[in-house]
Coordinates of C-alpha atoms and ligand atoms in Angstrom, one line a residue:
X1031 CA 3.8 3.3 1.5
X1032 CA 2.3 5.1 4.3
X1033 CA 4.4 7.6 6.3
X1034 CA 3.7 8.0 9.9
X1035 CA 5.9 10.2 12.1
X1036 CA 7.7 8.4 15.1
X1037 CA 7.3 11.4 18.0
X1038 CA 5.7 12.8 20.6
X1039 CA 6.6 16.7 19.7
X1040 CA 3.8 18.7 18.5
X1041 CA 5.7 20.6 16.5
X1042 CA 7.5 18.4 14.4
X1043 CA 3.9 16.3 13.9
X1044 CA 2.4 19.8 12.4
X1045 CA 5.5 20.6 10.3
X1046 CA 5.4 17.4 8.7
X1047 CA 1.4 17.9 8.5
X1048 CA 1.6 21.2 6.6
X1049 CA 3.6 19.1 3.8
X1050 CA 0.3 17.3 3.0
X1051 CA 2.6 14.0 2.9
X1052 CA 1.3 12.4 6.7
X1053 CA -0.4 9.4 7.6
X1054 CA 0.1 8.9 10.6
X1055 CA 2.2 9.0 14.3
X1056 CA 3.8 6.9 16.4
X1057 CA 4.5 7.5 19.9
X1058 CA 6.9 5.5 23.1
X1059 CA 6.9 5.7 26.3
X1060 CA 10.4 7.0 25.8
X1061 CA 9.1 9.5 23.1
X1062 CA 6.4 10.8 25.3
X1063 CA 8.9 11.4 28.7
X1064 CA 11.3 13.0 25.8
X1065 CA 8.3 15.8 25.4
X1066 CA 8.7 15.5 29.6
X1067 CA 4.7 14.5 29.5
X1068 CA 4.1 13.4 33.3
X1069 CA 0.7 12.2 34.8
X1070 CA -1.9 10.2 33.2
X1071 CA -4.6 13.4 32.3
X1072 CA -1.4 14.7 30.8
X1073 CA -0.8 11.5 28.8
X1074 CA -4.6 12.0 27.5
X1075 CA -4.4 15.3 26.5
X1076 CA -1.3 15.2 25.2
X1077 CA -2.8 12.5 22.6
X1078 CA -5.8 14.3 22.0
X1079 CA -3.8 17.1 20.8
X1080 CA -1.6 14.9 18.2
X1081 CA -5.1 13.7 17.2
X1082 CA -6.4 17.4 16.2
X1083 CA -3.1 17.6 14.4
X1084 CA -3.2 14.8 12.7
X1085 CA -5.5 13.1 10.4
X1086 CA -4.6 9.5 10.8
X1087 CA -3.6 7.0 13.1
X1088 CA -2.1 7.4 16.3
X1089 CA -0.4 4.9 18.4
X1090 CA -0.5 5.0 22.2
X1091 CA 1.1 2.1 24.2
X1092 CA 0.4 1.0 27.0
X1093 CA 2.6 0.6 30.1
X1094 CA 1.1 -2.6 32.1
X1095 CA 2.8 -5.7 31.3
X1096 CA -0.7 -7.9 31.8
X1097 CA -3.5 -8.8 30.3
X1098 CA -5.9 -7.2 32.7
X1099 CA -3.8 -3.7 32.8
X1100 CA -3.3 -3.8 29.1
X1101 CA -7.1 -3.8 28.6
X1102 CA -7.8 -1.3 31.3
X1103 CA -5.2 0.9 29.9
X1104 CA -5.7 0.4 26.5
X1105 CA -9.9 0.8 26.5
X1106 CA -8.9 4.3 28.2
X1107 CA -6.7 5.1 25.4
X1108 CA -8.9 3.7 22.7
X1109 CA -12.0 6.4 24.0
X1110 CA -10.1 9.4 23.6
X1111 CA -10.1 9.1 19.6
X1112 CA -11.0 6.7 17.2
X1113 CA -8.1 7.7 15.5
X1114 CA -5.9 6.0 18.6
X1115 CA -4.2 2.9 18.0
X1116 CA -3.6 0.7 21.1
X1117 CA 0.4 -0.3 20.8
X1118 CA 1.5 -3.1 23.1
X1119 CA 4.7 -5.3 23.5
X1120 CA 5.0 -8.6 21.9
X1121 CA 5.0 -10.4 25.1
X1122 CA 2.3 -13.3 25.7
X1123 CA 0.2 -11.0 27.5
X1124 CA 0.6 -8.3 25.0
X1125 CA -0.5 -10.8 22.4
X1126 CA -3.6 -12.0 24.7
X1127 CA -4.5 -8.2 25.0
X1128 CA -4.0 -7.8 20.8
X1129 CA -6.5 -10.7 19.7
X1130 CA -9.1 -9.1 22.8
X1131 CA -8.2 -5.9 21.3
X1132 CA -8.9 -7.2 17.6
X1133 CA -11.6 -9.0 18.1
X1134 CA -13.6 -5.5 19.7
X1135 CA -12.3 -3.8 16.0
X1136 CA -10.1 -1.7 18.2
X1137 CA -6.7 -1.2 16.3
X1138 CA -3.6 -2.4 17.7
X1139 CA 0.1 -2.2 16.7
X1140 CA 2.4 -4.8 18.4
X1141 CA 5.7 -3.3 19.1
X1142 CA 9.0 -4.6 20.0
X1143 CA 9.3 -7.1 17.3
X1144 CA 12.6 -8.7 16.4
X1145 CA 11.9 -11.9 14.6
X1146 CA 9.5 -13.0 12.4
X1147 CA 8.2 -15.5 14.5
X1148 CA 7.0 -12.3 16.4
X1149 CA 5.4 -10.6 13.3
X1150 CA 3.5 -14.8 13.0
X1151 CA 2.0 -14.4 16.5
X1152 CA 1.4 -10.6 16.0
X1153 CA -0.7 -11.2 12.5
X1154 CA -2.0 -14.7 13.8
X1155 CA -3.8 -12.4 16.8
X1156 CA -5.1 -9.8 14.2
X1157 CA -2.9 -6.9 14.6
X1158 CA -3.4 -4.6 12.7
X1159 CA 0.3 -3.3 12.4
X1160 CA 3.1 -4.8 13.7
X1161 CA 6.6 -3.0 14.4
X1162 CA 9.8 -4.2 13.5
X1163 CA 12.6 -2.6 14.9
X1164 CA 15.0 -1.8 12.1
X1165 CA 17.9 0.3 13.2
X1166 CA 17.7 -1.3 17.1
X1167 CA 18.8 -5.0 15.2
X1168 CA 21.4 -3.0 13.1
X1169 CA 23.1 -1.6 16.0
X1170 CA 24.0 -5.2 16.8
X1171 CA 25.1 -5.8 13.5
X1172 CA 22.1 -8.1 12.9
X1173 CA 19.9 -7.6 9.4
X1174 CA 17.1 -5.1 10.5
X1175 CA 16.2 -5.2 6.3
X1176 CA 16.6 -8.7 6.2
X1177 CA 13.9 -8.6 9.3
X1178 CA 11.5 -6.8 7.4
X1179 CA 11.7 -8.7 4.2
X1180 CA 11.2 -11.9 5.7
X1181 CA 8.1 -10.6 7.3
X1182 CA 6.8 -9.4 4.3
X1183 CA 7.1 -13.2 2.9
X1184 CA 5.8 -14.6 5.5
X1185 CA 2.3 -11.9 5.4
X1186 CA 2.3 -12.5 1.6
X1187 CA 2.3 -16.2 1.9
X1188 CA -0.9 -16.4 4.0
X1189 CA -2.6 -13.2 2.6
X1190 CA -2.4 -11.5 7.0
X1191 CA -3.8 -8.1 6.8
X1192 CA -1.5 -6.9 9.6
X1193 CA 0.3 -4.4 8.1
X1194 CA 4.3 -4.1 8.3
X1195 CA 5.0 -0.7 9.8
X1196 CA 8.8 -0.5 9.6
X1197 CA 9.8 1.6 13.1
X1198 CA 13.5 2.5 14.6
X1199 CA 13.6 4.0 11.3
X1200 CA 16.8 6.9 11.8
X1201 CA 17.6 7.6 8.0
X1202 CA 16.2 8.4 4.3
X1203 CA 17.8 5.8 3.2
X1204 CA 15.8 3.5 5.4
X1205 CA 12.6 4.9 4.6
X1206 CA 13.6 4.5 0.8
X1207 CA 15.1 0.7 1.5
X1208 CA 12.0 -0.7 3.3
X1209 CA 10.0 1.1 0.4
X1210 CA 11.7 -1.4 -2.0
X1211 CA 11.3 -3.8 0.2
X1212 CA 7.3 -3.3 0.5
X1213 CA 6.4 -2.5 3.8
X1214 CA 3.3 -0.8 4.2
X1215 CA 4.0 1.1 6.9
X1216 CA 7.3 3.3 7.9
X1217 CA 7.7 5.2 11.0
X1218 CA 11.0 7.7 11.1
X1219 CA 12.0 11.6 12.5
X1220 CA 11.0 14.8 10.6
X1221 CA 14.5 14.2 9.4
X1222 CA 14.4 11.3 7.8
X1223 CA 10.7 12.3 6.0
X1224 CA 12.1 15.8 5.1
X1225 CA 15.6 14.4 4.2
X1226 CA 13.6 12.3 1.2
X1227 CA 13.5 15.7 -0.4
X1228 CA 17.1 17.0 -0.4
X1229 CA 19.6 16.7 -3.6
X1230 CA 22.4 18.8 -4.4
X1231 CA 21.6 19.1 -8.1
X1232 CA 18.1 19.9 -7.2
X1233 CA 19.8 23.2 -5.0
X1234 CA 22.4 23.7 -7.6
X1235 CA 19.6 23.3 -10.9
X1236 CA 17.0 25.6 -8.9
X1237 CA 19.6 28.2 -8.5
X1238 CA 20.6 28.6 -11.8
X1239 CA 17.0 28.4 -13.1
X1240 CA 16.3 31.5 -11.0
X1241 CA 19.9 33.1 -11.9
X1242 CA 19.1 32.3 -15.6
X1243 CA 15.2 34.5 -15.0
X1244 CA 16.8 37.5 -13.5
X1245 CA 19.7 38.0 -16.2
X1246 CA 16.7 37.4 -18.5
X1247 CA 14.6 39.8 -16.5
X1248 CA 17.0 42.3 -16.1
X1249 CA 17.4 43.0 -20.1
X1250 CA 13.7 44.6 -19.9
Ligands
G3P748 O1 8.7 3.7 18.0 C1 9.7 2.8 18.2 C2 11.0 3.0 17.4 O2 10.7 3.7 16.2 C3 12.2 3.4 18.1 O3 13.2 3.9 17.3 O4 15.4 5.1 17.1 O5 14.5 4.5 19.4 O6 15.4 2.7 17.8 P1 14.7 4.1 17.9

């Protein structure tokens, strides 16, 4: 499974970097105003610099909601990097501007998706991801796993390329329950990538390894 980080802050993109373990980011528009990123020259450079961090892809999405705006905004994006992945909503105009999109090769990752008749219009336009919302669909006690695993056999019926990246991922247990599930894809915090690595007999064995090397040490 591929592990993009879902943020706009450069800092937690490097730190998760430097553990050798990154595929990839994801950026909002709510992300982005979170890092308090105003102005479109701003926009740019901000994703230029998540690019140098980065070796992978990057999502940008756009903010027009039609065809023509998402084109003009998302061939903008798509020249700062080839690294940058043009993310749009699944809306019929979002889903115009995907097949355009596909059809130039230019990746695209429809966002927004809350049913799998989403991810079948997302995958039947050649995205190349698509984003269900997993923790969004739980906080109205519907099945944001159940989502993701119908997705997957939907794709795996027809052999779609578009690759399931799991997104409003909050926890390590998500990240490890849409692993079982087998999407390709899942985009979560630092906290949830770094959380993967924390056990308390891990702490608690590592400790008395060392205690065990100095009382060993010591006799010398
Ligand atoms: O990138 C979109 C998605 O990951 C948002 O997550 O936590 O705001 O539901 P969240």
């Amino acid at each position: 499974m591929k592990f993009f980080i879902d943020t706009a802050n450069l800092e937690d993109i490097a730190q998760a970097e430097s553990l050798g373990v990154l595929d990839g980011v994801t950026t909002n528009p709510s992300l982005m105003a979170k890092e308090e990123i105003r102005g479109q020259q701003n926009i740019f450079n901000h994703y230029k610099k998540i690019c140098d961090i980065v070796n992978g892809d990057v999502s940008a999405e756009v903010i027009a909601t039609d065809f023509e705006g998402m084109v003009k905004e998302g061939e903008a994006l798509a020249a700062l990097s080839p690294q940058i992945v043009i993310k749009m909503p699944v809306i019929s105009e979002g889903i115009k501007a995907c097949k355009y999109f596909s059809d130039k090769g230019i990746k695209t990752n429809v966002t927004l998706v809350f049913s799998s008749g989403q991810a079948l219009m997302a995958a039947k336009a050649g995205a190349t991801y698509v984003s269900p919302f997993l923790a969004r669909l739980d906080d109205i006690s519907a099945d944001g796993l159940g989502l993701i695993a119908e997705i997957r056999k939907i794709y795996n019926n027809y052999g779609y390329k578009t690759q399931i990246l799991a997104a409003s991922i909050r926890s390590t247990m998500h990240v490890i329950n849409c692993a079982k599930i087998g999407s390709d894809v899942m985009t979560g915090p630092l906290s949830a990538i770094e959380g993967l690595l924390n056990h308390p007999l891990t702490d608690s064995g590592l400790s008395k390894f060392l205690e065990d090397h100095n009382r060993n040490t010591s006799k010398f």
